[in-house]
mmCIF file of C-alpha atoms in Angstrom:
data_model
loop_
_atom_site.group_PDB
_atom_site.id
_atom_site.type_symbol
_atom_site.label_atom_id
_atom_site.label_comp_id
_atom_site.label_asym_id
_atom_site.label_seq_id
_atom_site.Cartn_x
_atom_site.Cartn_y
_atom_site.Cartn_z
ATOM 1 C CA MET Q 1 24.898 11.039 -16.706
ATOM 2 C CA LYS Q 2 24.160 7.681 -18.308
ATOM 3 C CA ILE Q 3 22.951 5.021 -15.871
ATOM 4 C CA LEU Q 4 22.298 1.306 -16.344
ATOM 5 C CA TYR Q 5 19.814 -0.060 -13.830
ATOM 6 C CA ALA Q 6 19.662 -3.868 -13.919
ATOM 7 C CA ILE Q 7 16.825 -5.774 -12.232
ATOM 8 C CA GLN Q 8 16.435 -9.404 -11.256
ATOM 9 C CA GLY Q 9 13.247 -10.718 -12.892
ATOM 10 C CA THR Q 10 12.781 -13.843 -10.748
ATOM 11 C CA GLY Q 11 9.680 -13.186 -8.657
ATOM 12 C CA ASN Q 12 7.975 -9.815 -8.397
ATOM 13 C CA GLY Q 13 9.660 -8.081 -5.472
ATOM 14 C CA HIS Q 14 12.574 -6.676 -7.454
ATOM 15 C CA LEU Q 15 10.258 -5.396 -10.188
ATOM 16 C CA SER Q 16 7.825 -3.739 -7.783
ATOM 17 C CA ARG Q 17 10.688 -1.976 -5.978
ATOM 18 C CA ALA Q 18 12.161 -0.872 -9.311
ATOM 19 C CA ALA Q 19 8.961 0.989 -10.203
ATOM 20 C CA ASP Q 20 9.750 3.450 -7.407
ATOM 21 C CA ILE Q 21 13.534 3.527 -7.800
ATOM 22 C CA ILE Q 22 13.598 4.256 -11.550
ATOM 23 C CA PRO Q 23 11.971 7.729 -11.309
ATOM 24 C CA CYS Q 24 14.482 8.611 -8.572
ATOM 25 C CA LEU Q 25 17.356 7.609 -10.850
ATOM 26 C CA GLN Q 26 15.874 9.520 -13.791
ATOM 27 C CA ARG Q 27 16.332 12.757 -11.873
ATOM 28 C CA HIS Q 28 20.085 12.246 -12.318
ATOM 29 C CA GLY Q 29 20.282 11.438 -16.006
ATOM 30 C CA GLU Q 30 19.429 9.003 -18.784
ATOM 31 C CA VAL Q 31 18.470 5.589 -17.406
ATOM 32 C CA ASP Q 32 18.579 2.365 -19.435
ATOM 33 C CA ILE Q 33 16.765 -0.592 -17.871
ATOM 34 C CA LEU Q 34 17.841 -4.226 -17.984
ATOM 35 C CA VAL Q 35 15.620 -7.064 -16.758
ATOM 36 C CA SER Q 36 16.781 -10.670 -16.683
ATOM 37 C CA GLY Q 37 14.808 -13.718 -15.592
ATOM 38 C CA ILE Q 38 11.682 -15.603 -16.633
ATOM 39 C CA GLN Q 39 9.632 -15.829 -13.414
ATOM 40 C CA GLY Q 40 8.350 -12.264 -13.026
ATOM 41 C CA ASP Q 41 4.698 -11.351 -13.537
ATOM 42 C CA LEU Q 42 4.666 -7.563 -13.142
ATOM 43 C CA PRO Q 43 5.162 -5.340 -16.205
ATOM 44 C CA LEU Q 44 7.288 -2.251 -15.597
ATOM 45 C CA PRO Q 45 5.758 1.064 -16.711
ATOM 46 C CA PHE Q 46 9.060 2.007 -18.365
ATOM 47 C CA PRO Q 47 10.748 0.950 -21.627
ATOM 48 C CA ILE Q 48 13.176 -1.932 -21.132
ATOM 49 C CA LYS Q 49 16.334 -1.700 -23.245
ATOM 50 C CA TYR Q 50 17.734 -5.136 -22.391
ATOM 51 C CA GLN Q 51 15.374 -8.090 -21.806
ATOM 52 C CA LEU Q 52 17.566 -11.106 -21.073
ATOM 53 C CA LYS Q 53 17.018 -14.676 -19.974
ATOM 54 C CA GLY Q 54 19.684 -14.388 -17.316
ATOM 55 C CA LEU Q 55 19.794 -17.004 -14.576
ATOM 56 C CA SER Q 56 16.380 -17.674 -13.015
ATOM 57 C CA PHE Q 57 15.334 -19.758 -10.050
ATOM 58 C CA ILE Q 58 12.292 -21.802 -11.100
ATOM 59 C CA PHE Q 59 9.448 -22.100 -8.577
ATOM 60 C CA GLY Q 60 8.163 -25.582 -7.848
ATOM 61 C CA LYS Q 61 4.616 -26.577 -6.895
ATOM 62 C CA LYS Q 62 5.114 -28.110 -3.441
ATOM 63 C CA GLY Q 63 6.672 -25.281 -1.495
ATOM 64 C CA GLY Q 64 10.163 -24.759 -2.868
ATOM 65 C CA VAL Q 65 12.509 -23.990 -5.750
ATOM 66 C CA ASP Q 66 12.610 -26.676 -8.436
ATOM 67 C CA LEU Q 67 16.373 -27.257 -8.510
ATOM 68 C CA LEU Q 68 16.248 -29.614 -11.496
ATOM 69 C CA LYS Q 69 14.374 -27.133 -13.703
ATOM 70 C CA THR Q 70 16.565 -24.309 -12.427
ATOM 71 C CA PHE Q 71 19.733 -26.064 -13.599
ATOM 72 C CA THR Q 72 18.316 -27.478 -16.846
ATOM 73 C CA ARG Q 73 17.056 -24.059 -17.949
ATOM 74 C CA CYS Q 74 20.128 -22.009 -17.039
ATOM 75 C CA HIS Q 75 21.738 -22.209 -20.559
ATOM 76 C CA PRO Q 76 25.307 -21.264 -19.523
ATOM 77 C CA ARG Q 77 26.404 -20.481 -23.096
ATOM 78 C CA LYS Q 78 23.644 -17.889 -23.530
ATOM 79 C CA LEU Q 79 24.455 -16.456 -20.112
ATOM 80 C CA TYR Q 80 28.150 -16.173 -21.002
ATOM 81 C CA LYS Q 81 27.320 -14.530 -24.334
ATOM 82 C CA SER Q 82 25.005 -12.008 -22.621
ATOM 83 C CA ILE Q 83 27.745 -11.133 -20.141
ATOM 84 C CA GLN Q 84 30.294 -10.592 -22.922
ATOM 85 C CA GLN Q 85 27.969 -8.510 -25.089
ATOM 86 C CA LEU Q 86 26.454 -6.203 -22.463
ATOM 87 C CA PRO Q 87 28.147 -2.786 -22.993
ATOM 88 C CA VAL Q 88 28.571 -1.781 -19.345
ATOM 89 C CA GLU Q 89 31.631 0.251 -20.328
ATOM 90 C CA ASN Q 90 29.301 2.772 -22.018
ATOM 91 C CA TYR Q 91 27.698 3.805 -18.722
ATOM 92 C CA ASP Q 92 28.784 6.242 -16.043
ATOM 93 C CA LEU Q 93 27.049 4.216 -13.366
ATOM 94 C CA VAL Q 94 25.877 0.582 -13.214
ATOM 95 C CA ILE Q 95 23.409 -0.333 -10.458
ATOM 96 C CA SER Q 96 22.325 -3.943 -10.031
ATOM 97 C CA ASP Q 97 19.372 -5.246 -8.053
ATOM 98 C CA PHE Q 98 20.782 -8.774 -7.676
ATOM 99 C CA GLU Q 99 20.982 -9.070 -11.461
ATOM 100 C CA PRO Q 100 23.771 -11.447 -12.594
ATOM 101 C CA VAL Q 101 24.446 -10.428 -16.217
ATOM 102 C CA SER Q 102 25.257 -6.789 -15.423
ATOM 103 C CA SER Q 103 27.197 -7.733 -12.281
ATOM 104 C CA TRP Q 104 29.390 -10.273 -14.027
ATOM 105 C CA ALA Q 105 29.818 -8.052 -17.100
ATOM 106 C CA CYS Q 106 31.200 -5.370 -14.781
ATOM 107 C CA TYR Q 107 33.442 -7.932 -13.102
ATOM 108 C CA VAL Q 108 34.831 -9.206 -16.424
ATOM 109 C CA LYS Q 109 35.335 -5.705 -17.847
ATOM 110 C CA ASP Q 110 36.718 -4.179 -14.626
ATOM 111 C CA LYS Q 111 33.807 -1.759 -14.337
ATOM 112 C CA PRO Q 112 32.583 -0.734 -10.862
ATOM 113 C CA CYS Q 113 29.180 -2.235 -10.010
ATOM 114 C CA ILE Q 114 26.862 -0.888 -7.321
ATOM 115 C CA ALA Q 115 24.549 -3.396 -5.625
ATOM 116 C CA LEU Q 116 21.223 -1.952 -4.468
ATOM 117 C CA SER Q 117 19.140 -4.884 -3.306
ATOM 118 C CA HIS Q 118 17.747 -6.825 -0.382
ATOM 119 C CA GLN Q 119 20.370 -9.513 -1.011
ATOM 120 C CA ALA Q 120 23.114 -6.959 -0.328
ATOM 121 C CA ALA Q 121 21.867 -6.775 3.266
ATOM 122 C CA VAL Q 122 20.531 -10.214 4.088
ATOM 123 C CA LEU Q 123 23.912 -11.872 4.783
ATOM 124 C CA SER Q 124 25.040 -9.143 7.182
ATOM 125 C CA ASP Q 125 26.333 -10.480 10.503
ATOM 126 C CA ASP Q 126 24.053 -7.996 12.255
ATOM 127 C CA PHE Q 127 20.951 -10.013 11.319
ATOM 128 C CA PRO Q 128 19.880 -13.449 12.618
ATOM 129 C CA LYS Q 129 20.701 -16.637 10.768
ATOM 130 C CA PRO Q 130 18.567 -19.788 10.451
ATOM 131 C CA GLU Q 131 19.448 -22.830 12.536
ATOM 132 C CA SER Q 132 20.150 -24.937 9.458
ATOM 133 C CA LYS Q 133 23.499 -24.252 7.783
ATOM 134 C CA ASP Q 134 23.029 -24.038 4.022
ATOM 135 C CA LYS Q 135 26.597 -23.570 2.773
ATOM 136 C CA PHE Q 136 25.575 -24.003 -0.872
ATOM 137 C CA GLY Q 137 22.758 -21.459 -0.554
ATOM 138 C CA LYS Q 138 25.091 -19.000 1.133
ATOM 139 C CA LEU Q 139 27.654 -19.508 -1.640
ATOM 140 C CA ILE Q 140 25.014 -18.695 -4.275
ATOM 141 C CA LEU Q 141 23.958 -15.494 -2.480
ATOM 142 C CA GLN Q 142 27.571 -14.376 -2.163
ATOM 143 C CA ASN Q 143 28.532 -14.992 -5.791
ATOM 144 C CA TYR Q 144 25.348 -14.805 -7.884
ATOM 145 C CA ALA Q 145 25.692 -11.067 -8.580
ATOM 146 C CA PRO Q 146 29.077 -9.710 -7.410
ATOM 147 C CA ALA Q 147 29.450 -6.001 -6.707
ATOM 148 C CA ASP Q 148 32.157 -3.540 -5.688
ATOM 149 C CA PHE Q 149 29.888 -1.494 -3.422
ATOM 150 C CA LYS Q 150 26.819 -2.780 -1.605
ATOM 151 C CA TYR Q 151 23.707 -0.994 -0.364
ATOM 152 C CA GLY Q 152 20.874 -3.101 0.974
ATOM 153 C CA PHE Q 153 17.304 -3.102 2.208
ATOM 154 C CA HIS Q 154 16.100 -5.147 5.182
ATOM 155 C CA PHE Q 155 13.179 -5.317 7.601
ATOM 156 C CA LYS Q 156 15.255 -3.148 9.943
ATOM 157 C CA GLY Q 157 17.755 -0.533 8.811
ATOM 158 C CA ASN Q 158 21.349 -0.619 10.034
ATOM 159 C CA GLY Q 159 24.001 2.074 9.595
ATOM 160 C CA ASP Q 160 24.764 3.967 6.401
ATOM 161 C CA SER Q 161 24.447 1.083 3.944
ATOM 162 C CA ILE Q 162 21.382 -0.930 5.044
ATOM 163 C CA TYR Q 163 18.017 0.786 4.787
ATOM 164 C CA THR Q 164 14.398 0.029 5.615
ATOM 165 C CA PRO Q 165 12.260 -1.356 2.738
ATOM 166 C CA VAL Q 166 11.138 0.599 -0.302
ATOM 167 C CA ILE Q 167 7.354 0.710 0.076
ATOM 168 C CA ARG Q 168 5.679 1.421 -3.246
ATOM 169 C CA GLN Q 169 3.785 4.705 -3.511
ATOM 170 C CA GLN Q 170 0.816 2.641 -4.633
ATOM 171 C CA VAL Q 171 0.878 0.965 -1.213
ATOM 172 C CA ARG Q 172 1.669 4.123 0.770
ATOM 173 C CA ASN Q 173 -1.251 5.991 -0.772
ATOM 174 C CA HIS Q 174 -3.796 3.161 -0.497
ATOM 175 C CA GLU Q 175 -6.736 3.325 1.898
ATOM 176 C CA ILE Q 176 -6.346 0.728 4.660
ATOM 177 C CA THR Q 177 -9.454 -1.171 5.778
ATOM 178 C CA ASP Q 178 -10.358 -4.610 7.126
ATOM 179 C CA LEU Q 179 -12.997 -6.482 5.129
ATOM 180 C CA GLY Q 180 -12.312 -9.758 6.918
ATOM 181 C CA HIS Q 181 -10.537 -11.798 4.217
ATOM 182 C CA TYR Q 182 -6.971 -13.137 4.149
ATOM 183 C CA THR Q 183 -4.699 -12.449 1.179
ATOM 184 C CA VAL Q 184 -2.524 -15.369 0.051
ATOM 185 C CA TYR Q 185 0.544 -15.303 -2.199
ATOM 186 C CA LEU Q 186 2.503 -18.579 -2.199
ATOM 187 C CA PRO Q 187 3.914 -18.975 -5.737
ATOM 188 C CA SER Q 188 5.855 -22.143 -4.923
ATOM 189 C CA TYR Q 189 2.598 -24.050 -4.248
ATOM 190 C CA ASP Q 190 0.212 -25.070 -7.008
ATOM 191 C CA ASP Q 191 -3.519 -24.336 -6.800
ATOM 192 C CA PRO Q 192 -4.713 -27.862 -5.853
ATOM 193 C CA THR Q 193 -2.275 -27.988 -2.919
ATOM 194 C CA LEU Q 194 -3.393 -24.590 -1.657
ATOM 195 C CA MET Q 195 -7.062 -25.409 -2.191
ATOM 196 C CA GLU Q 196 -6.795 -28.630 -0.180
ATOM 197 C CA LYS Q 197 -5.246 -26.844 2.801
ATOM 198 C CA LEU Q 198 -7.377 -23.692 2.797
ATOM 199 C CA LEU Q 199 -10.634 -25.656 2.583
ATOM 200 C CA GLU Q 200 -9.792 -26.952 6.054
ATOM 201 C CA PHE Q 201 -10.644 -23.463 7.339
ATOM 202 C CA PRO Q 202 -14.205 -22.949 5.975
ATOM 203 C CA ALA Q 203 -14.937 -19.956 8.210
ATOM 204 C CA ILE Q 204 -12.130 -17.958 6.604
ATOM 205 C CA LYS Q 205 -12.486 -16.095 3.337
ATOM 206 C CA TRP Q 206 -9.277 -16.643 1.356
ATOM 207 C CA ASP Q 207 -8.199 -14.363 -1.506
ATOM 208 C CA VAL Q 208 -5.441 -16.263 -3.355
ATOM 209 C CA PHE Q 209 -3.186 -14.822 -6.070
ATOM 210 C CA SER Q 210 -1.632 -17.558 -8.188
ATOM 211 C CA LYS Q 211 1.222 -17.947 -10.683
ATOM 212 C CA HIS Q 212 -0.373 -21.153 -11.927
ATOM 213 C CA ASN Q 213 -3.678 -20.107 -13.520
ATOM 214 C CA THR Q 214 -4.995 -17.555 -16.003
ATOM 215 C CA LYS Q 215 -8.604 -17.138 -14.895
ATOM 216 C CA LYS Q 216 -10.521 -16.461 -11.710
ATOM 217 C CA ILE Q 217 -11.815 -19.508 -9.805
ATOM 218 C CA VAL Q 218 -14.245 -19.441 -6.860
ATOM 219 C CA ARG Q 219 -14.789 -22.509 -4.740
ATOM 220 C CA GLY Q 220 -16.660 -22.078 -1.482
ATOM 221 C CA ASN Q 221 -14.692 -19.734 0.759
ATOM 222 C CA ILE Q 222 -11.729 -19.524 -1.646
ATOM 223 C CA THR Q 223 -11.112 -17.198 -4.580
ATOM 224 C CA ILE Q 224 -8.082 -17.928 -6.767
ATOM 225 C CA GLN Q 225 -7.075 -15.413 -9.425
ATOM 226 C CA PRO Q 226 -4.038 -14.623 -11.604
ATOM 227 C CA ILE Q 227 -1.498 -12.162 -10.280
ATOM 228 C CA ASN Q 228 -2.592 -8.581 -10.844
ATOM 229 C CA ASN Q 229 -0.649 -5.774 -9.211
ATOM 230 C CA LEU Q 230 -3.588 -3.430 -8.573
ATOM 231 C CA LEU Q 231 -5.912 -6.162 -7.320
ATOM 232 C CA PHE Q 232 -3.242 -7.679 -5.105
ATOM 233 C CA THR Q 233 -2.425 -4.343 -3.477
ATOM 234 C CA ALA Q 234 -6.133 -3.650 -2.908
ATOM 235 C CA SER Q 235 -6.623 -7.117 -1.438
ATOM 236 C CA MET Q 236 -3.723 -6.696 1.005
ATOM 237 C CA ALA Q 237 -4.827 -3.208 2.035
ATOM 238 C CA SER Q 238 -8.362 -4.425 2.841
ATOM 239 C CA SER Q 239 -7.406 -7.776 4.418
ATOM 240 C CA SER Q 240 -7.293 -9.034 7.977
ATOM 241 C CA GLY Q 241 -3.967 -10.701 7.310
ATOM 242 C CA VAL Q 242 -1.457 -11.859 4.714
ATOM 243 C CA LEU Q 243 -0.191 -15.428 4.247
ATOM 244 C CA CYS Q 244 2.837 -15.464 1.945
ATOM 245 C CA GLY Q 245 6.333 -16.754 1.301
ATOM 246 C CA ALA Q 246 9.279 -15.383 3.242
ATOM 247 C CA GLY Q 247 10.343 -13.074 0.447
ATOM 248 C CA PHE Q 248 11.006 -9.428 1.174
ATOM 249 C CA GLU Q 249 8.699 -6.960 -0.561
ATOM 250 C CA THR Q 250 5.327 -8.576 0.206
ATOM 251 C CA PRO Q 251 6.066 -9.200 3.925
ATOM 252 C CA ALA Q 252 7.452 -5.655 4.236
ATOM 253 C CA GLU Q 253 4.339 -4.162 2.630
ATOM 254 C CA ALA Q 254 2.042 -6.269 4.822
ATOM 255 C CA LEU Q 255 3.881 -5.031 7.925
ATOM 256 C CA TYR Q 256 3.695 -1.433 6.691
ATOM 257 C CA LEU Q 257 -0.069 -1.800 6.188
ATOM 258 C CA GLY Q 258 -0.441 -3.035 9.761
ATOM 259 C CA LYS Q 259 -1.699 -6.476 8.750
ATOM 260 C CA LYS Q 260 -1.254 -9.766 10.553
ATOM 261 C CA LEU Q 261 1.512 -11.653 8.753
ATOM 262 C CA LEU Q 262 2.439 -15.334 8.585
ATOM 263 C CA VAL Q 263 5.196 -16.565 6.273
ATOM 264 C CA ILE Q 264 6.266 -19.918 4.816
ATOM 265 C CA PRO Q 265 9.881 -19.836 3.572
ATOM 266 C CA MET Q 266 10.523 -21.698 0.328
ATOM 267 C CA LYS Q 267 12.532 -24.889 0.524
ATOM 268 C CA ASN Q 268 15.902 -24.779 -1.262
ATOM 269 C CA GLN Q 269 15.922 -20.986 -1.039
ATOM 270 C CA TYR Q 270 18.457 -19.749 1.522
ATOM 271 C CA GLU Q 271 17.478 -16.089 1.253
ATOM 272 C CA GLN Q 272 13.963 -16.926 2.408
ATOM 273 C CA GLN Q 273 15.368 -18.910 5.334
ATOM 274 C CA LEU Q 274 17.333 -15.803 6.327
ATOM 275 C CA ASN Q 275 14.236 -13.629 5.968
ATOM 276 C CA ALA Q 276 12.218 -16.039 8.086
ATOM 277 C CA ALA Q 277 14.832 -15.853 10.848
ATOM 278 C CA ALA Q 278 14.711 -12.041 10.776
ATOM 279 C CA LEU Q 279 10.905 -12.008 10.830
ATOM 280 C CA GLU Q 280 10.796 -14.507 13.702
ATOM 281 C CA GLN Q 281 13.008 -12.140 15.687
ATOM 282 C CA MET Q 282 10.317 -9.499 15.074
ATOM 283 C CA ASN Q 283 7.653 -11.927 16.443
ATOM 284 C CA VAL Q 284 6.163 -12.708 13.038
ATOM 285 C CA PRO Q 285 4.878 -16.342 13.021
ATOM 286 C CA VAL Q 286 6.704 -18.719 10.666
ATOM 287 C CA ILE Q 287 5.667 -22.192 9.525
ATOM 288 C CA ARG Q 288 7.792 -24.451 7.355
ATOM 289 C CA SER Q 289 5.145 -26.025 5.136
ATOM 290 C CA LEU Q 290 1.421 -26.664 4.721
ATOM 291 C CA LYS Q 291 1.690 -30.051 6.404
ATOM 292 C CA PRO Q 292 -0.743 -30.822 9.274
ATOM 293 C CA LYS Q 293 1.907 -30.462 11.983
ATOM 294 C CA TRP Q 294 1.848 -26.687 11.419
ATOM 295 C CA ASP Q 295 -1.949 -26.371 11.675
ATOM 296 C CA THR Q 296 -1.861 -25.306 15.337
ATOM 297 C CA ILE Q 297 0.293 -22.266 14.550
ATOM 298 C CA LEU Q 298 -1.802 -21.428 11.485
ATOM 299 C CA SER Q 299 -5.058 -21.673 13.486
ATOM 300 C CA GLY Q 300 -3.627 -19.599 16.315
ATOM 301 C CA TRP Q 301 -2.525 -16.912 13.883
ATOM 302 C CA LEU Q 302 -5.986 -16.745 12.305
ATOM 303 C CA GLN Q 303 -7.612 -16.367 15.724
ATOM 304 C CA ASN Q 304 -5.182 -14.026 17.421
ATOM 305 C CA GLY Q 305 -2.168 -13.248 15.239
ATOM 306 C CA PRO Q 306 0.046 -10.310 16.245
ATOM 307 C CA ARG Q 307 0.221 -7.023 14.366
ATOM 308 C CA ILE Q 308 3.826 -5.844 14.335
ATOM 309 C CA ALA Q 309 4.434 -2.080 14.413
ATOM 310 C CA VAL Q 310 7.141 -0.871 11.998
ATOM 311 C CA ASN Q 311 8.476 2.477 10.827
ATOM 312 C CA TYR Q 312 9.300 2.522 7.117
ATOM 313 C CA PRO Q 313 9.782 6.178 6.078
ATOM 314 C CA ASP Q 314 9.748 7.263 2.432
ATOM 315 C CA ILE Q 315 13.493 7.821 1.855
ATOM 316 C CA THR Q 316 13.981 6.220 -1.581
ATOM 317 C CA GLN Q 317 15.007 9.465 -3.289
ATOM 318 C CA ASP Q 318 17.465 10.252 -0.495
ATOM 319 C CA ILE Q 319 19.079 6.813 -0.856
ATOM 320 C CA VAL Q 320 19.413 7.154 -4.631
ATOM 321 C CA ASP Q 321 20.769 10.703 -4.340
ATOM 322 C CA ARG Q 322 23.411 9.548 -1.897
ATOM 323 C CA ILE Q 323 24.550 6.666 -4.088
ATOM 324 C CA VAL Q 324 24.706 8.746 -7.271
ATOM 325 C CA GLU Q 325 26.560 11.545 -5.519
ATOM 326 C CA LYS Q 326 29.155 9.103 -4.144
ATOM 327 C CA HIS Q 327 29.664 6.844 -7.158
ATOM 328 C CA GLY Q 328 28.501 8.749 -10.252
ATOM 329 C CA LYS Q 329 31.007 10.541 -12.441
#
């Protein structure tokens, strides 16, 4: 069997999940990998056949998506050309992790596309919705990467098509300790903004991983370093808690590791608003920004934040087997 597995390269969650899904797919045949997007930092330990620009959301520096840069860098002609030229018709099975080029190529060429992503689950009516109604954000989630069949991952599984998160083997096999520091990953904030806020808590040792620098910086109680997969996993596994955006993979891994978790959903990013609503239902604290009005919740979390018990079994191979058996030729 010949399989095309297409991965969204905006952020690192899709790429980290792919590292575990690809070996499961390879048990069923030849797998070609497509990655589109320009915001990912994690290299995949597999050869990539198609590296495309795709359609990326560009992170800002003050807590949200930079909509202007997102639209000015989308290059619709290149996107259209990539969609037309991608030979999805040569594959027995096309699986897309919220990747638009493969999804739209399948749509244009009348080829079945299988969605296997968090986004395939996040709009389900069975999960809570944020108070604010973001019709434009919802429209993007619904149409960004269309699919004929949808299988999703969420913080809680639901039925035969929504599963609990894929927790990387690297995380599952890591020793869990508590060395007293707090791991921070907030890619939509620049380093000066983070530094200014975190210095307000001098008794806390902060271990920050940043998209915005290329060398390690230590200032008082704060260490800021470039994103490194091994170091980040080790930092989370040995932390007292994790402060991060309301993405999916990092919060799920923090919960699996039994760490205190506090999330800040990105502005102009509806998926993260949905995630925040789901996490709030699980009693995970949520703040909306680093502004002073949220300091009480942040301080309370540092002093006595909850540790949420979850059950995320290792069922990735079972999920892949089921999808291939149902949809593969």
